[in-house]
Amino acid sequence: MRFTVLGSGSTGNAVLITTEKTRVLVDAGLSAREILRRLAVVGVDFNDLDAVLLTHEHGDHAGGLRVLLGTVKCPVYISKATADAYLGTRKGSMNGGESESVKRSDALKNRTVEIESSHEFRIGDIDFEPFSVPHDAVDNFGFVAAFAGVKIATLMDFGHITTLIKEKLNGCDAIVVESNHSRDMLRACSVYTWDLKQRIASRTGHLSNEDLADWLTNDFDGSARHIVLAHLSQRANEPHLARITAECALQMRPPLFRTETKITLSNYSEPTEWISFQ
Ligand SMILES: [Zn+2]
Ligand SMILES: [Zn+2]
């Protein structure tokens, strides 16, 4: 099994997880055109995709989906609540008005496989174990993808690390995890309104470098050889700062629990290298 983060940040997210037989695109938050370009960059034919898996309805995860479905022919794995929110049939949801809602509904018609955010499901030969994460979307989840004894966890868009999350991350071989903002940079950011800062920093917002560091030092079991930092804010974070904060946190672990874990940064504009497991 191997994976690449095709792109990640506030402007759009997509992750690709594959085995020899199965190719799953996780989220479609980049434009369809960018997703297709990046699939080509990493050497995957879009005709070979087996599924698009949607974690939640926010635009930076679902914004490219409708147009993408005009090109790719695979089904969309999505929970009922997320589909309703994506289609704008839930009260208070905003997705660009009625016409967009109709277009989305047409695009998804007969293309979905309903999943639940707390029940295991399988796509091809990959087993997915989803788990809820605290975020201000209707039904956001992270998941562990397992194949042939290898486990890859992916979780973005969550405001704090819960006991459930800690449990699910134990024993994983690779983890793609949000390192959204530096608390100081978020506070000092002159572009964001007070409301937006509150939303990002809340317990159902986005994970800070500092919260991730706390988990790395105190709760990480050391099993993952690769940790990919994802969803870095372009305004309230710096890639170097996110990396140094995570690497220092690993160094702070008690000597007996030091690990060889490699930290990789994902980027909003280009895919990461493939990270592969035999
Ligand atoms: Zn997001
Ligand atoms: Zn979100």
Coordinates of C-alpha atoms and ligand atoms in Angstrom, one line a residue:
M1 CA 0.0 0.0 0.0
R2 CA 1.2 3.5 -0.7
F3 CA -0.1 7.0 -0.5
T4 CA 0.5 10.6 -1.6
V5 CA -1.1 13.8 -0.4
L6 CA -2.0 15.4 -3.7
G7 CA -2.5 18.8 -2.1
S8 CA -3.4 20.1 1.4
G9 CA -4.2 23.4 2.9
S10 CA -7.1 25.8 3.5
T11 CA -7.5 26.1 -0.2
G12 CA -8.1 22.4 -1.0
N13 CA -7.4 18.9 0.1
A14 CA -7.0 15.5 -1.7
V15 CA -5.1 12.4 -0.7
L16 CA -4.6 9.3 -2.8
I17 CA -4.3 5.8 -1.3
T18 CA -3.5 2.8 -3.5
T19 CA -2.7 -0.8 -3.6
E20 CA -1.8 -2.8 -6.7
K21 CA -5.5 -3.3 -7.3
T22 CA -7.3 -0.4 -5.7
R23 CA -7.1 3.4 -6.0
V24 CA -9.0 5.6 -3.7
L25 CA -9.1 9.4 -3.9
V26 CA -9.8 10.8 -0.4
D27 CA -11.6 14.2 -0.7
A28 CA -11.8 16.4 -3.8
G29 CA -11.2 19.8 -2.5
L30 CA -8.9 21.0 -5.2
S31 CA -10.4 22.0 -8.6
A32 CA -11.3 19.0 -10.8
R33 CA -8.7 20.3 -13.2
E34 CA -6.0 20.4 -10.5
I35 CA -6.9 16.9 -9.2
L36 CA -6.6 15.5 -12.8
R37 CA -3.3 17.2 -13.3
R38 CA -1.9 16.0 -10.0
L39 CA -3.1 12.4 -10.6
A40 CA -1.1 12.5 -13.8
V41 CA 1.9 14.0 -12.0
V42 CA 1.9 11.0 -9.6
G43 CA 1.4 8.6 -12.4
V44 CA -2.2 7.4 -11.8
D45 CA -4.7 7.3 -14.7
F46 CA -8.0 8.8 -13.5
N47 CA -9.9 6.0 -15.3
D48 CA -8.3 3.6 -12.8
L49 CA -9.8 5.3 -9.7
D50 CA -12.1 2.9 -7.8
A51 CA -13.7 5.5 -5.5
V52 CA -13.8 9.0 -4.2
L53 CA -14.2 9.0 -0.5
L54 CA -15.6 12.2 1.0
T55 CA -14.8 13.0 4.6
H56 CA -17.0 16.1 5.0
E57 CA -18.9 18.7 3.0
H58 CA -16.7 21.7 3.4
G59 CA -15.6 23.4 0.2
D60 CA -11.9 22.7 0.8
H61 CA -12.7 18.9 0.7
A62 CA -15.7 18.7 -1.6
G63 CA -15.4 21.8 -3.8
G64 CA -14.0 20.0 -6.9
L65 CA -16.3 16.9 -6.7
R66 CA -19.1 17.9 -8.9
V67 CA -17.0 18.8 -11.9
L68 CA -14.7 15.8 -11.3
L69 CA -17.6 13.4 -11.5
G70 CA -18.1 14.6 -15.1
T71 CA -14.7 13.0 -15.9
V72 CA -14.1 10.1 -13.5
K73 CA -16.6 7.3 -13.5
C74 CA -16.1 5.8 -10.1
P75 CA -18.6 5.9 -7.2
V76 CA -18.5 8.3 -4.3
Y77 CA -18.4 6.9 -0.8
I78 CA -20.2 9.3 1.4
S79 CA -22.3 9.3 4.6
K80 CA -26.0 10.3 4.4
A81 CA -25.6 13.4 6.6
T82 CA -22.6 14.6 4.5
A83 CA -24.4 14.0 1.3
D84 CA -27.4 15.9 2.5
A85 CA -25.2 18.8 3.6
Y86 CA -23.2 18.7 0.3
L87 CA -26.5 18.8 -1.7
G88 CA -27.7 21.7 0.4
T89 CA -30.8 19.9 1.6
R90 CA -30.0 20.6 5.2
K91 CA -31.1 23.8 6.7
G92 CA -28.6 26.6 6.9
S93 CA -26.1 25.0 4.5
M94 CA -24.5 27.2 2.0
N95 CA -23.1 25.8 -1.2
G96 CA -23.6 28.5 -3.8
G97 CA -27.4 28.6 -4.2
E98 CA -30.2 26.5 -5.7
S99 CA -28.7 25.9 -9.1
E100 CA -25.5 24.5 -7.7
S101 CA -27.6 22.3 -5.4
V102 CA -29.4 20.9 -8.5
K103 CA -26.2 20.4 -10.4
R104 CA -24.7 18.5 -7.4
S105 CA -27.7 16.4 -7.1
D106 CA -27.5 15.4 -10.8
A107 CA -23.8 14.7 -10.5
L108 CA -24.2 12.4 -7.5
K109 CA -27.3 10.6 -8.9
N110 CA -26.8 6.8 -8.8
R111 CA -23.1 7.4 -8.1
T112 CA -23.0 7.1 -4.3
V113 CA -22.3 4.3 -1.9
E114 CA -23.6 5.1 1.5
I115 CA -21.2 4.7 4.4
E116 CA -21.4 5.5 8.1
S117 CA -18.7 7.5 9.9
S118 CA -18.4 4.9 12.6
H119 CA -18.8 1.6 10.7
E120 CA -16.0 -0.2 8.8
F121 CA -16.3 -0.5 5.1
R122 CA -14.2 -1.9 2.3
I123 CA -13.2 -0.4 -1.1
G124 CA -11.5 -3.0 -3.3
D125 CA -8.9 -4.7 -1.1
I126 CA -8.5 -1.8 1.4
D127 CA -10.4 -1.9 4.7
F128 CA -11.4 1.4 6.1
E129 CA -12.1 2.0 9.7
P130 CA -13.6 5.5 10.1
F131 CA -14.0 7.4 13.3
S132 CA -15.7 10.7 14.2
V133 CA -13.6 13.7 14.8
P134 CA -14.7 17.0 16.4
H135 CA -15.2 19.6 13.7
D136 CA -18.0 22.0 12.7
A137 CA -19.2 19.9 9.7
V138 CA -22.2 17.6 10.0
D139 CA -20.4 14.3 10.1
N140 CA -16.6 14.6 9.6
F141 CA -14.5 11.5 10.1
G142 CA -10.8 10.4 10.1
F143 CA -10.0 6.8 9.2
V144 CA -7.4 4.1 9.3
A145 CA -6.9 2.4 5.9
A146 CA -5.6 -1.2 6.3
F147 CA -4.2 -3.6 3.7
A148 CA -1.9 -6.6 4.3
G149 CA -1.1 -5.7 7.8
V150 CA -0.2 -2.0 7.0
K151 CA -2.2 0.8 8.5
I152 CA -2.4 4.3 7.2
A153 CA -4.4 6.9 9.2
T154 CA -5.7 10.1 7.7
L155 CA -7.3 12.8 9.7
M156 CA -7.8 16.5 9.0
D157 CA -10.2 19.2 10.2
F158 CA -10.6 18.5 13.9
G159 CA -10.3 20.9 16.8
H160 CA -8.8 18.7 19.4
I161 CA -7.4 15.2 19.9
T162 CA -10.0 13.0 21.6
T163 CA -9.4 9.7 23.5
L164 CA -11.0 7.9 20.5
I165 CA -8.5 9.5 18.1
K166 CA -5.6 8.6 20.4
E167 CA -6.8 5.0 20.4
K168 CA -7.2 4.8 16.6
L169 CA -3.7 6.2 15.9
N170 CA -2.0 3.5 18.0
G171 CA -0.3 0.9 15.8
C172 CA -0.5 2.9 12.6
D173 CA 2.5 2.8 10.1
A174 CA 1.8 6.2 8.7
I175 CA -0.3 9.1 9.8
V176 CA -1.5 12.1 7.7
V177 CA -2.6 14.6 10.3
E178 CA -3.6 18.2 10.5
S179 CA -1.1 20.8 11.8
N180 CA -3.2 23.8 10.9
H181 CA -1.8 26.8 12.7
S182 CA 0.6 28.3 15.1
R183 CA -1.4 29.7 18.0
D184 CA 0.7 32.8 18.1
M185 CA 0.5 33.4 14.4
L186 CA -3.2 32.8 14.4
R187 CA -3.6 35.4 17.2
A188 CA -1.4 37.9 15.4
C189 CA -3.0 37.3 11.9
S190 CA -4.3 40.7 10.7
V191 CA -6.4 39.2 7.8
Y192 CA -8.7 37.0 9.8
T193 CA -11.7 38.4 11.7
W194 CA -12.1 37.8 15.4
D195 CA -15.0 35.4 14.6
L196 CA -13.0 33.3 12.2
K197 CA -10.0 33.1 14.6
Q198 CA -12.4 31.9 17.3
R199 CA -13.8 29.3 14.9
I200 CA -10.4 28.0 13.9
A201 CA -9.1 27.8 17.5
S202 CA -12.2 26.2 18.9
R203 CA -12.5 22.6 20.0
T204 CA -14.5 21.9 16.8
G205 CA -12.2 23.9 14.5
H206 CA -8.7 23.1 13.4
L207 CA -5.7 21.5 15.2
S208 CA -2.8 23.7 16.1
N209 CA 0.9 22.8 15.8
E210 CA 1.1 23.0 19.6
D211 CA -1.8 20.5 20.1
L212 CA -0.2 18.1 17.7
A213 CA 3.1 18.5 19.4
D214 CA 1.5 17.7 22.8
W215 CA 0.2 14.5 21.3
L216 CA 3.5 13.6 19.7
T217 CA 5.4 14.0 23.0
N218 CA 2.9 12.5 25.4
D219 CA 0.6 10.1 23.6
F220 CA 2.1 8.9 20.2
D221 CA 3.0 5.3 20.5
G222 CA 6.0 5.6 18.2
S223 CA 4.8 3.0 15.7
A224 CA 4.3 5.3 12.6
R225 CA 7.5 5.6 10.5
H226 CA 6.0 8.5 8.6
I227 CA 3.9 11.4 9.8
V228 CA 2.7 13.8 7.1
L229 CA 1.7 17.3 8.4
A230 CA -1.4 18.4 6.5
H231 CA -3.8 21.3 6.2
L232 CA -1.2 24.0 7.0
S233 CA -2.8 27.4 7.1
Q234 CA -1.1 29.8 4.6
R235 CA -1.8 32.8 6.8
A236 CA -1.4 31.4 10.3
N237 CA 1.4 28.9 9.9
E238 CA 4.9 28.5 8.4
P239 CA 6.0 25.1 7.0
H240 CA 9.3 25.4 8.8
L241 CA 7.6 26.2 12.1
A242 CA 5.2 23.3 11.8
R243 CA 8.0 20.9 11.0
I244 CA 10.3 22.2 13.8
T245 CA 7.4 22.1 16.3
A246 CA 6.7 18.4 15.4
E247 CA 10.3 17.4 15.3
C248 CA 11.1 19.0 18.7
A249 CA 8.0 17.3 20.1
L250 CA 9.4 13.9 19.0
Q251 CA 12.7 14.8 20.6
M252 CA 10.9 15.6 23.9
R253 CA 9.7 12.1 24.2
P254 CA 11.3 10.2 27.1
P255 CA 14.6 8.4 25.9
L256 CA 13.0 5.0 25.9
F257 CA 10.3 6.1 23.6
R258 CA 12.4 8.0 21.0
T259 CA 11.5 7.0 17.5
E260 CA 12.8 7.1 14.0
T261 CA 9.6 8.7 12.8
K262 CA 10.1 10.9 9.7
I263 CA 8.1 14.2 9.4
T264 CA 7.0 15.1 5.9
L265 CA 5.3 18.4 5.0
S266 CA 2.4 18.4 2.5
N267 CA 1.9 21.3 0.3
Y268 CA -1.1 23.1 -1.1
S269 CA 0.4 23.4 -4.6
E270 CA 2.1 20.1 -5.3
P271 CA 1.8 16.4 -4.4
T272 CA 4.1 14.9 -1.8
E273 CA 6.3 12.0 -2.9
W274 CA 4.7 8.6 -2.6
I275 CA 5.2 7.0 0.8
S276 CA 5.2 3.2 0.2
F277 CA 4.9 0.1 2.3
Q278 CA 5.7 -3.4 1.1
Ligands
ZN1 ZN -10.4 21.4 5.6
ZN2 ZN -13.6 21.3 7.4

